[in-house]
CSV table of C-alpha atoms in Angstrom, one decimal:
chain,number,residue,atom,x,y,z
A,1,MET,CA,15.6,-36.1,-32.6
A,2,ARG,CA,13.7,-33.3,-31.0
A,3,ARG,CA,15.9,-30.4,-30.2
A,4,ILE,CA,16.5,-30.7,-26.4
A,5,GLN,CA,18.4,-27.5,-26.1
A,6,THR,CA,19.2,-24.5,-28.1
A,7,VAL,CA,22.4,-22.5,-27.8
A,8,ALA,CA,23.4,-19.2,-29.2
A,9,VAL,CA,27.2,-19.2,-29.3
A,10,ILE,CA,28.3,-15.8,-30.6
A,11,PHE,CA,31.8,-15.5,-32.1
A,12,TRP,CA,33.0,-12.0,-31.7
A,13,GLY,CA,35.9,-10.9,-33.9
A,14,LEU,CA,37.5,-7.6,-34.7
A,15,LEU,CA,37.2,-6.3,-38.2
A,16,VAL,CA,38.9,-3.5,-39.9
A,17,GLY,CA,38.0,-0.3,-38.1
A,18,GLY,CA,37.3,-2.1,-34.8
A,19,SER,CA,33.7,-3.2,-35.7
A,20,ALA,CA,32.5,-6.6,-34.4
A,21,SER,CA,30.8,-9.4,-36.2
A,22,GLY,CA,29.1,-12.5,-34.9
A,23,LYS,CA,28.1,-16.0,-35.9
A,24,THR,CA,25.3,-17.9,-34.1
A,25,VAL,CA,25.4,-21.7,-33.8
A,26,SER,CA,22.3,-23.5,-32.5
A,27,GLY,CA,22.5,-27.1,-31.3
A,28,ASP,CA,21.3,-30.1,-29.2
A,29,VAL,CA,23.5,-32.8,-27.7
A,30,SER,CA,24.8,-33.9,-31.1
A,31,GLU,CA,25.7,-30.3,-32.0
A,32,LEU,CA,27.3,-29.8,-28.6
A,33,SER,CA,29.4,-32.9,-29.4
A,34,ALA,CA,30.4,-31.5,-32.8
A,35,ILE,CA,31.6,-28.2,-31.2
A,36,ILE,CA,33.5,-30.1,-28.5
A,37,ASN,CA,34.9,-32.5,-31.1
A,38,ALA,CA,36.3,-29.6,-33.1
A,39,ASN,CA,37.5,-27.3,-30.3
A,40,ASN,CA,37.9,-29.0,-26.9
A,41,LYS,CA,41.6,-29.3,-25.8
A,42,ALA,CA,41.1,-32.6,-23.8
A,43,VAL,CA,39.6,-34.1,-27.0
A,44,ALA,CA,42.5,-32.8,-29.1
A,45,ALA,CA,45.0,-34.4,-26.7
A,46,ALA,CA,43.2,-37.7,-26.9
A,47,LYS,CA,43.2,-37.5,-30.7
A,48,ALA,CA,46.9,-36.8,-30.6
A,49,GLU,CA,47.4,-40.1,-28.8
A,50,VAL,CA,45.4,-41.8,-31.5
A,51,ALA,CA,47.5,-40.2,-34.2
A,52,ALA,CA,50.7,-41.3,-32.4
A,53,ALA,CA,49.4,-44.9,-32.2
A,54,ALA,CA,48.4,-44.8,-35.9
A,55,GLU,CA,52.0,-43.8,-36.7
A,56,ARG,CA,53.3,-47.0,-35.0
A,57,ARG,CA,51.3,-49.4,-37.2
A,58,GLY,CA,52.9,-51.4,-40.0
A,59,SER,CA,55.7,-52.8,-37.9
A,60,LEU,CA,55.3,-56.2,-39.5
A,61,MET,CA,56.5,-55.0,-42.9
A,62,ARG,CA,59.2,-52.8,-41.4
A,63,SER,CA,60.6,-55.8,-39.5
A,64,PHE,CA,61.7,-57.4,-42.8
A,65,LEU,CA,63.6,-54.3,-43.9
A,66,PRO,CA,67.4,-55.1,-44.1
A,67,GLU,CA,69.8,-54.0,-41.4
A,68,MET,CA,73.0,-52.6,-43.0
A,69,GLY,CA,76.3,-51.9,-41.4
A,70,PHE,CA,79.8,-50.8,-42.4
A,71,HIS,CA,83.1,-51.7,-40.7
A,72,GLY,CA,86.8,-51.4,-41.0
A,73,GLY,CA,89.9,-52.5,-39.2
A,74,ARG,CA,93.1,-54.4,-39.4
A,75,LYS,CA,93.8,-58.1,-38.7
A,76,ALA,CA,96.7,-59.2,-36.5
A,77,LYS,CA,98.7,-62.3,-36.8
A,78,HIS,CA,100.0,-64.3,-33.8
A,79,ASP,CA,103.0,-66.5,-34.7
A,80,GLY,CA,105.0,-66.5,-31.5
A,81,GLY,CA,104.6,-62.7,-31.4
A,82,PHE,CA,102.2,-60.0,-32.4
A,83,SER,CA,102.2,-58.5,-35.9
A,84,LEU,CA,99.9,-56.3,-37.9
A,85,ALA,CA,101.2,-57.8,-41.1
A,86,GLU,CA,97.9,-57.7,-42.9
A,87,PRO,CA,96.8,-54.4,-44.5
A,88,PRO,CA,93.8,-52.5,-43.2
A,89,PHE,CA,90.4,-53.6,-44.6
A,90,ILE,CA,86.9,-52.1,-45.0
A,91,GLY,CA,83.6,-54.0,-45.4
A,92,ALA,CA,79.8,-53.9,-45.4
A,93,ASP,CA,77.2,-56.3,-44.2
A,94,VAL,CA,73.4,-56.7,-44.8
A,95,ARG,CA,71.2,-58.8,-42.5
A,96,VAL,CA,67.5,-59.6,-43.2
A,97,ASN,CA,65.1,-61.0,-40.7
A,98,LEU,CA,63.6,-64.3,-41.9
A,99,PHE,CA,61.8,-65.5,-38.8
A,100,ARG,CA,61.5,-64.4,-35.1
A,101,GLY,CA,59.0,-66.9,-33.8
A,102,GLY,CA,56.1,-64.9,-35.2
A,103,ARG,CA,56.8,-62.1,-32.7
A,104,ASP,CA,56.8,-59.5,-35.5
A,105,GLY,CA,53.2,-60.3,-36.4
A,106,ILE,CA,52.2,-60.3,-32.7
A,107,ASP,CA,53.8,-56.9,-32.2
A,108,ASP,CA,51.9,-55.5,-35.2
A,109,SER,CA,48.6,-56.9,-33.8
A,110,MET,CA,49.3,-55.3,-30.4
A,111,ARG,CA,49.7,-51.9,-32.1
A,112,GLU,CA,46.4,-52.3,-33.9
A,113,VAL,CA,44.7,-53.2,-30.5
A,114,ALA,CA,46.3,-50.1,-28.9
A,115,LEU,CA,44.9,-48.0,-31.7
A,116,ARG,CA,41.4,-49.3,-31.2
A,117,ARG,CA,41.7,-48.8,-27.5
A,118,LEU,CA,42.8,-45.2,-27.8
A,119,THR,CA,40.0,-44.5,-30.4
A,120,ALA,CA,37.5,-45.7,-27.8
A,121,THR,CA,39.2,-43.4,-25.3
A,122,VAL,CA,38.6,-40.4,-27.6
A,123,ARG,CA,34.9,-41.2,-27.6
A,124,ARG,CA,34.8,-41.5,-23.8
A,125,VAL,CA,36.5,-38.1,-23.5
A,126,ILE,CA,34.0,-36.5,-25.9
A,127,VAL,CA,31.1,-37.9,-23.9
A,128,THR,CA,32.6,-36.7,-20.6
A,129,GLU,CA,33.0,-33.2,-22.0
A,130,VAL,CA,29.5,-33.2,-23.5
A,131,GLU,CA,28.1,-34.2,-20.2
A,132,LYS,CA,29.9,-31.3,-18.5
A,133,ALA,CA,28.8,-28.9,-21.2
A,134,ALA,CA,25.2,-30.1,-21.1
A,135,SER,CA,25.1,-29.7,-17.3
A,136,SER,CA,26.5,-26.2,-17.6
A,137,TRP,CA,24.1,-25.5,-20.5
A,138,TRP,CA,21.0,-26.3,-18.6
A,139,GLN,CA,22.3,-24.6,-15.5
A,140,ILE,CA,22.5,-21.4,-17.5
A,141,ALA,CA,19.0,-21.9,-18.9
A,142,TYR,CA,17.8,-22.5,-15.3
A,143,LEU,CA,19.5,-19.4,-14.0
A,144,LYS,CA,18.1,-17.3,-16.9
A,145,GLU,CA,14.6,-18.4,-16.0
A,146,ARG,CA,15.3,-17.9,-12.3
A,147,GLU,CA,16.2,-14.3,-13.1
A,148,ALA,CA,13.0,-13.8,-14.9
A,149,LEU,CA,11.0,-15.4,-12.0
A,150,LEU,CA,12.8,-13.2,-9.5
A,151,ARG,CA,11.9,-10.1,-11.5
A,152,LYS,CA,8.3,-11.1,-11.6
A,153,MET,CA,8.3,-11.6,-7.8
A,154,ILE,CA,9.9,-8.2,-7.3
A,155,ASP,CA,7.1,-6.7,-9.4
A,156,LEU,CA,4.6,-8.7,-7.4
A,157,ASN,CA,6.1,-7.6,-4.1
A,158,GLN,CA,6.0,-4.0,-5.3
A,159,GLN,CA,2.3,-4.3,-6.0
A,160,ASN,CA,1.8,-5.6,-2.5
A,161,LEU,CA,3.9,-2.8,-1.0
A,162,LEU,CA,1.8,-0.2,-2.8
A,163,ALA,CA,-1.3,-2.0,-1.5
A,164,ALA,CA,0.1,-1.9,2.0
A,165,GLN,CA,0.9,1.8,1.7
A,166,ARG,CA,-2.7,2.5,0.6
A,167,ARG,CA,-4.0,0.6,3.6
A,168,ILE,CA,-1.7,2.6,5.9
A,169,LYS,CA,-2.9,5.9,4.4
A,170,SER,CA,-6.5,4.9,4.9
A,171,GLY,CA,-5.8,4.0,8.5
A,172,VAL,CA,-6.6,0.3,8.3
A,173,ALA,CA,-3.0,-0.9,8.6
A,174,ALA,CA,0.1,0.0,10.6
A,175,ASP,CA,3.5,0.9,9.3
A,176,SER,CA,4.8,-2.6,10.0
A,177,ASP,CA,2.9,-3.8,6.9
A,178,ARG,CA,5.1,-1.8,4.7
A,179,PHE,CA,8.3,-3.0,6.4
A,180,GLU,CA,7.5,-6.6,5.7
A,181,PHE,CA,7.4,-6.0,1.9
A,182,GLU,CA,10.4,-3.6,1.9
A,183,ILE,CA,12.6,-6.3,3.7
A,184,HIS,CA,11.4,-8.9,1.2
A,185,LYS,CA,12.2,-6.6,-1.7
A,186,SER,CA,15.8,-6.3,-0.5
A,187,SER,CA,16.1,-10.1,-0.2
A,188,LEU,CA,14.7,-10.6,-3.7
A,189,GLU,CA,17.1,-8.1,-5.2
A,190,ARG,CA,20.0,-9.8,-3.5
A,191,GLU,CA,19.0,-13.1,-4.9
A,192,LEU,CA,18.7,-11.5,-8.4
A,193,ALA,CA,22.2,-10.1,-8.2
A,194,LEU,CA,23.6,-13.4,-7.0
A,195,THR,CA,21.8,-15.3,-9.8
A,196,SER,CA,23.4,-12.9,-12.4
A,197,VAL,CA,26.9,-13.6,-11.0
A,198,GLN,CA,26.3,-17.3,-11.1
A,199,SER,CA,25.1,-17.1,-14.7
A,200,GLY,CA,28.2,-15.3,-15.8
A,201,ALA,CA,30.4,-17.9,-14.0
A,202,GLU,CA,28.5,-20.7,-15.6
A,203,LYS,CA,28.9,-19.2,-19.1
A,204,ARG,CA,32.6,-19.0,-18.6
A,205,LEU,CA,32.6,-22.7,-17.7
A,206,LEU,CA,30.5,-23.6,-20.8
A,207,ARG,CA,32.9,-21.7,-23.0
A,208,THR,CA,35.8,-23.7,-21.6
A,209,TYR,CA,34.0,-27.0,-22.1
A,210,LEU,CA,33.2,-26.1,-25.7
A,211,GLY,CA,36.9,-25.2,-26.2
A,212,LEU,CA,36.2,-21.7,-27.3
A,213,ASP,CA,38.5,-18.8,-26.8
A,214,GLU,CA,38.0,-16.1,-24.1
A,215,GLY,CA,37.0,-13.6,-26.8
A,216,VAL,CA,33.9,-15.7,-27.7
A,217,ALA,CA,30.7,-14.6,-26.0
A,218,VAL,CA,28.3,-17.5,-25.0
A,219,ASP,CA,24.6,-17.2,-24.5
A,220,VAL,CA,21.9,-19.8,-24.2
A,221,ASP,CA,18.4,-19.3,-25.5
A,222,SER,CA,16.5,-22.2,-24.1
A,223,LYS,CA,13.3,-22.9,-22.2
A,224,LEU,CA,13.1,-25.5,-19.5
A,225,SER,CA,10.3,-27.8,-20.7
A,226,HIS,CA,10.4,-31.5,-20.1
A,227,ASP,CA,10.2,-34.1,-22.9
A,228,HIS,CA,7.1,-36.3,-22.8
A,229,ASP,CA,8.6,-38.7,-25.4
A,230,PHE,CA,11.9,-39.3,-23.6
A,231,GLU,CA,11.3,-43.1,-23.1
A,232,ASN,CA,11.8,-43.8,-26.9
A,233,LYS,CA,14.8,-41.6,-27.1
A,234,VAL,CA,16.8,-43.3,-24.3
A,235,LYS,CA,16.4,-46.8,-25.5
A,236,PHE,CA,19.7,-48.5,-26.3
A,237,ASP,CA,21.5,-51.8,-26.7
A,238,VAL,CA,24.8,-53.0,-25.3
A,239,GLN,CA,26.7,-52.4,-28.6
A,240,GLN,CA,26.0,-48.7,-28.4
A,241,VAL,CA,27.8,-48.4,-25.0
A,242,GLU,CA,30.6,-50.9,-25.4
A,243,TYR,CA,33.2,-48.2,-25.7
A,244,LEU,CA,32.4,-47.1,-22.1
A,245,PHE,CA,33.9,-50.4,-20.7
A,246,ALA,CA,36.1,-51.4,-23.6
A,247,ASP,CA,39.4,-50.2,-22.1
A,248,HIS,CA,39.8,-53.3,-19.9
A,249,ALA,CA,38.8,-55.6,-22.8
A,250,TYR,CA,41.4,-54.1,-25.0
A,251,LYS,CA,44.1,-54.3,-22.4
A,252,SER,CA,43.2,-57.9,-21.8
A,253,GLU,CA,43.6,-58.5,-25.5
A,254,GLU,CA,47.0,-56.8,-25.5
A,255,ASP,CA,48.1,-58.8,-22.5
A,256,ALA,CA,47.1,-62.1,-24.2
A,257,LEU,CA,49.2,-61.1,-27.3
A,258,MET,CA,52.1,-60.2,-25.0
A,259,ALA,CA,51.8,-63.6,-23.3
A,260,THR,CA,52.0,-65.3,-26.7
A,261,ALA,CA,55.0,-63.2,-27.7
A,262,SER,CA,56.8,-63.9,-24.5
A,263,SER,CA,56.2,-67.6,-24.8
A,264,ARG,CA,58.0,-67.6,-28.1
A,265,GLU,CA,61.3,-66.3,-26.7
A,266,TRP,CA,62.3,-69.9,-26.8
A,267,TRP,CA,61.9,-70.0,-30.6
A,268,PRO,CA,65.1,-69.6,-32.6
A,269,ARG,CA,65.7,-66.5,-34.8
A,270,PHE,CA,66.7,-67.0,-38.4
A,271,ASP,CA,68.5,-64.2,-40.4
A,272,ALA,CA,69.9,-64.2,-43.8
A,273,TYR,CA,73.1,-62.2,-44.2
A,274,ILE,CA,75.7,-61.1,-46.8
A,275,GLU,CA,79.1,-59.7,-45.9
A,276,TYR,CA,81.6,-58.0,-48.2
A,277,GLU,CA,85.2,-57.2,-47.2
A,278,LYS,CA,88.2,-55.9,-49.1
A,279,PRO,CA,91.6,-54.3,-48.2
A,280,ALA,CA,91.4,-50.6,-47.6
A,281,TRP,CA,94.4,-50.2,-49.9
A,282,PRO,CA,96.7,-52.8,-51.5
A,283,ASP,CA,99.8,-54.0,-49.7
A,284,ALA,CA,103.0,-52.3,-51.0
A,285,LYS,CA,104.4,-55.5,-52.5
A,286,ASP,CA,101.2,-56.0,-54.5
A,287,LEU,CA,100.9,-52.4,-56.0
A,288,GLY,CA,101.8,-53.6,-59.4
A,289,ASP,CA,99.4,-56.5,-59.4
A,290,ALA,CA,95.9,-55.0,-60.0
A,291,ARG,CA,94.3,-58.4,-60.4
A,292,GLN,CA,95.6,-59.7,-57.1
A,293,ASN,CA,94.2,-56.5,-55.5
A,294,GLU,CA,90.8,-57.3,-56.9
A,295,ASN,CA,91.0,-60.9,-55.7
A,296,GLY,CA,91.6,-59.5,-52.2
A,297,ALA,CA,87.9,-58.8,-51.8
A,298,GLU,CA,85.8,-61.4,-50.0
A,299,THR,CA,82.0,-62.0,-50.0
A,300,THR,CA,80.1,-64.2,-47.6
A,301,VAL,CA,76.5,-65.3,-47.9
A,302,GLY,CA,74.7,-67.3,-45.3
A,303,VAL,CA,71.9,-67.9,-42.8
A,304,SER,CA,72.4,-67.6,-39.1
A,305,VAL,CA,70.4,-69.2,-36.3
A,306,SER,CA,70.4,-67.8,-32.8
A,307,LEU,CA,68.7,-68.9,-29.6
A,308,ASN,CA,68.6,-66.7,-26.5
A,309,LEU,CA,68.2,-69.2,-23.6
A,310,PRO,CA,68.1,-66.7,-20.7
A,311,ALA,CA,65.4,-64.7,-22.6
A,312,GLY,CA,63.5,-67.9,-23.2
A,313,MET,CA,63.4,-68.9,-19.6
A,314,GLU,CA,62.3,-65.4,-18.6
A,315,GLY,CA,59.8,-65.4,-21.4
A,316,VAL,CA,58.0,-68.4,-19.9
A,317,ARG,CA,57.6,-66.6,-16.6
A,318,GLU,CA,56.5,-63.4,-18.3
A,319,SER,CA,53.9,-65.4,-20.4
A,320,ARG,CA,52.3,-66.8,-17.3
A,321,ALA,CA,52.1,-63.3,-15.8
A,322,PHE,CA,50.6,-61.8,-18.9
A,323,LEU,CA,48.0,-64.6,-19.1
A,324,ALA,CA,47.0,-64.0,-15.5
A,325,ARG,CA,46.7,-60.2,-16.2
A,326,SER,CA,44.7,-60.9,-19.3
A,327,SER,CA,42.3,-63.0,-17.3
A,328,ALA,CA,42.0,-60.2,-14.8
A,329,GLY,CA,41.3,-57.7,-17.6
A,330,ARG,CA,38.4,-59.9,-18.9
A,331,LEU,CA,36.9,-60.0,-15.5
A,332,LEU,CA,37.2,-56.2,-15.1
A,333,ALA,CA,35.6,-55.7,-18.5
A,334,GLU,CA,32.7,-57.8,-17.6
A,335,ALA,CA,32.3,-55.9,-14.3
A,336,GLY,CA,32.6,-52.6,-16.1
A,337,LYS,CA,29.8,-53.8,-18.5
A,338,GLN,CA,27.5,-54.6,-15.6
A,339,GLU,CA,28.3,-51.4,-13.8
A,340,THR,CA,27.8,-49.3,-17.0
A,341,LEU,CA,24.4,-50.9,-17.7
A,342,ALA,CA,23.3,-50.5,-14.1
A,343,HIS,CA,24.3,-46.8,-14.1
A,344,LEU,CA,22.3,-46.2,-17.4
A,345,GLU,CA,19.3,-48.0,-16.0
A,346,ASN,CA,19.5,-46.0,-12.8
A,347,GLU,CA,19.7,-42.7,-14.9
A,348,ILE,CA,16.6,-43.7,-16.9
A,349,ALA,CA,14.8,-44.6,-13.7
A,350,GLN,CA,15.7,-41.2,-12.3
A,351,LEU,CA,14.3,-39.6,-15.5
A,352,ARG,CA,11.0,-41.4,-15.0
A,353,PHE,CA,10.9,-40.1,-11.4
A,354,LEU,CA,11.7,-36.6,-12.4
A,355,HIS,CA,9.2,-36.7,-15.2
A,356,GLY,CA,6.5,-37.4,-12.7
A,357,GLN,CA,7.8,-34.8,-10.3
A,358,VAL,CA,7.6,-32.1,-13.1
A,359,HIS,CA,3.8,-32.8,-13.4
A,360,GLU,CA,3.4,-32.7,-9.6
A,361,ALA,CA,5.3,-29.4,-9.5
A,362,GLU,CA,3.0,-27.9,-12.1
A,363,GLN,CA,0.0,-28.9,-10.1
A,364,ASN,CA,1.5,-27.3,-7.0
A,365,ILE,CA,2.0,-24.1,-8.9
A,366,ALA,CA,-1.7,-24.0,-9.8
A,367,ARG,CA,-2.5,-24.6,-6.1
A,368,ALA,CA,-0.1,-21.9,-5.0
A,369,GLU,CA,-1.6,-19.4,-7.4
A,370,ARG,CA,-5.1,-20.1,-6.1
A,371,TYR,CA,-3.8,-19.7,-2.5
A,372,TYR,CA,-2.1,-16.4,-3.3
A,373,ARG,CA,-5.2,-15.0,-5.0
A,374,SER,CA,-7.4,-16.0,-2.2
A,375,THR,CA,-5.0,-14.5,0.4
A,376,GLN,CA,-4.7,-11.3,-1.5
A,377,SER,CA,-8.5,-11.0,-1.8
A,378,GLU,CA,-8.8,-11.6,2.0
A,379,TYR,CA,-6.0,-9.0,2.6
A,380,ALA,CA,-8.0,-6.4,0.6
A,381,ARG,CA,-11.0,-7.1,2.8
A,382,GLY,CA,-9.0,-6.8,6.0
A,383,VAL,CA,-9.3,-10.5,6.9
A,384,LYS,CA,-5.6,-11.2,6.4
A,385,ASN,CA,-2.5,-9.1,7.1
A,386,SER,CA,0.8,-8.5,5.4
A,387,PRO,CA,2.7,-11.5,6.7
A,388,ASP,CA,-0.1,-13.7,5.3
A,389,VAL,CA,0.3,-12.1,1.8
A,390,LEU,CA,4.1,-12.3,2.1
A,391,GLY,CA,3.9,-16.0,3.0
A,392,ALA,CA,1.5,-16.7,0.1
A,393,SER,CA,3.8,-14.9,-2.4
A,394,GLN,CA,6.9,-16.8,-1.0
A,395,LYS,CA,5.0,-20.1,-1.4
A,396,LEU,CA,4.2,-19.1,-5.0
A,397,PHE,CA,7.9,-18.4,-5.7
A,398,GLU,CA,8.9,-21.7,-4.1
A,399,MET,CA,6.5,-23.7,-6.3
A,400,HIS,CA,7.7,-22.0,-9.5
A,401,HIS,CA,11.3,-22.4,-8.4
A,402,ASP,CA,10.8,-26.1,-7.6
A,403,ARG,CA,9.5,-26.7,-11.1
A,404,LEU,CA,12.5,-25.0,-12.6
A,405,GLU,CA,14.9,-27.1,-10.6
A,406,ILE,CA,13.1,-30.4,-11.3
A,407,THR,CA,12.9,-29.6,-15.0
A,408,LYS,CA,16.6,-28.7,-15.1
A,409,ASN,CA,17.6,-31.9,-13.4
A,410,PHE,CA,15.4,-33.8,-15.8
A,411,GLU,CA,17.0,-32.2,-18.9
A,412,VAL,CA,20.5,-32.7,-17.5
A,413,ALA,CA,19.9,-36.4,-16.8
A,414,LYS,CA,18.4,-36.9,-20.2
A,415,SER,CA,21.3,-35.1,-21.9
A,416,HIS,CA,23.8,-37.4,-20.1
A,417,VAL,CA,22.0,-40.5,-21.2
A,418,LEU,CA,21.7,-39.3,-24.8
A,419,ALA,CA,25.4,-38.3,-24.8
A,420,LYS,CA,26.4,-41.9,-23.8
A,421,ILE,CA,24.1,-43.8,-26.3
A,422,SER,CA,24.6,-41.5,-29.3
A,423,ASN,CA,26.7,-42.9,-32.1
C-alpha cells in the first residue's frame, strides 16, 4: 500500500543530566492503527471488556463440579412432649449436577457469543479512533502547508508594497497605493498567527487520539498530494466490514440462545448426591462401646429430581419475548448492513468527486498565476492600480488555498474508507 501519510512522532524523555532523546515513528493508516492499538485508552478499555468476557468462558465444565456442604445440629423427639434426647451430630454432603435441561451448554455458548461480540467492538473502537487521528493528521498537514502559503503571500505582498513605494517616489502613484498593501500585510500576518495556534491545538488532539503522554511531542511531515490509484485501494467485499454491523447480529444470537434456555425451565433437574452424618460425640451411655459409636455414622447416596413449575411457566413467557427480540436483532443487523454499505459507497463517490475537484483546482491555480502576472505587468506600465494587483494576489491565494482544502478532504475521506476496510 502506498504510504498515504507520514508522521514524525517524537518521544522526548529525560536522561541522566537532563538531556533529551527522541524516537521517530513513521506511518500510514495501518501504522496509525498500530500506535492506537498499543496506546489509546478507549481501545484499552474495550480490550479489558474482552478480557473479562474471556474469563467467563468454560462455564460448561465448571457446572459439573461438585457442590459441597457441611452441617451440624441436634435432633429432637416428640413423644407427647419435646425432648433433645439424641446427641448432637455433624455431617457433610456432596451434590453433583447431572442434567439441567441443557441450560449449562447454552450458557457456555452465550458466553462465547458475548466474547465474539466484544472482540468486534474492539475493532470498531480502533477504527473510530483511527478515523479521528487521520482527520487530525491531515488537518495538521493542511495547516502546515497553509502556513507556508501565507508566508509566500506575505513575501509577495512585500514585493508589491516595495513596487508601490517606488511608484510613489517617482510620482506616478499616490500614498493610497501603499496603504492597500500595508493593510493586506496585517491581515495575512493575523491569519498566519491564527494558523499556528490551530496547528498547536490539532497536534494536542492527535497526541490524545494516539494515546501518547503529554510529554510526547508530535509533528507531521506530510505533503497534500492526492492519490491517482485510489480506486483499487478502496475496493472491498462485505466480509471485510461485517464487524461494523455485527453487534445486532451477535445480540440476536444471544437472545435466541436465551430463548432456548428459558423454554427449558420446564425440564427437570437431576442431581447425584451423597450425604454423611455421624454423632458429634458419643452418648454418655455408649462411651464404653466404641463399635456402637462407629455404627452411629450414616451414609446416604442417591439421585434427586426437581422441577420448578413457577419458573417453567415464566420461562415460556420469557422464551417468547427473547425470540421476538432475536427477530428484531436480525432485522436491525440487516438494516445496519445496508446502511454501512451505503455509507461506504457514498464515501467512495465523494472520493471520486474530490479527485476531479483537485484537478480542477490545479487548473485554476495556473489560471490565477497567469492573471496575476498579467495584472502585475499592467501595473508596472501604469495601466492597473494597486487594488487590481491586490485583487489578483488574493485570487492567487484563494486558488492555492482551495487546492489545499480539497486535497485535505480527499485524503481524510480516503483514510476513513481504508480504516474501515483494512483487516
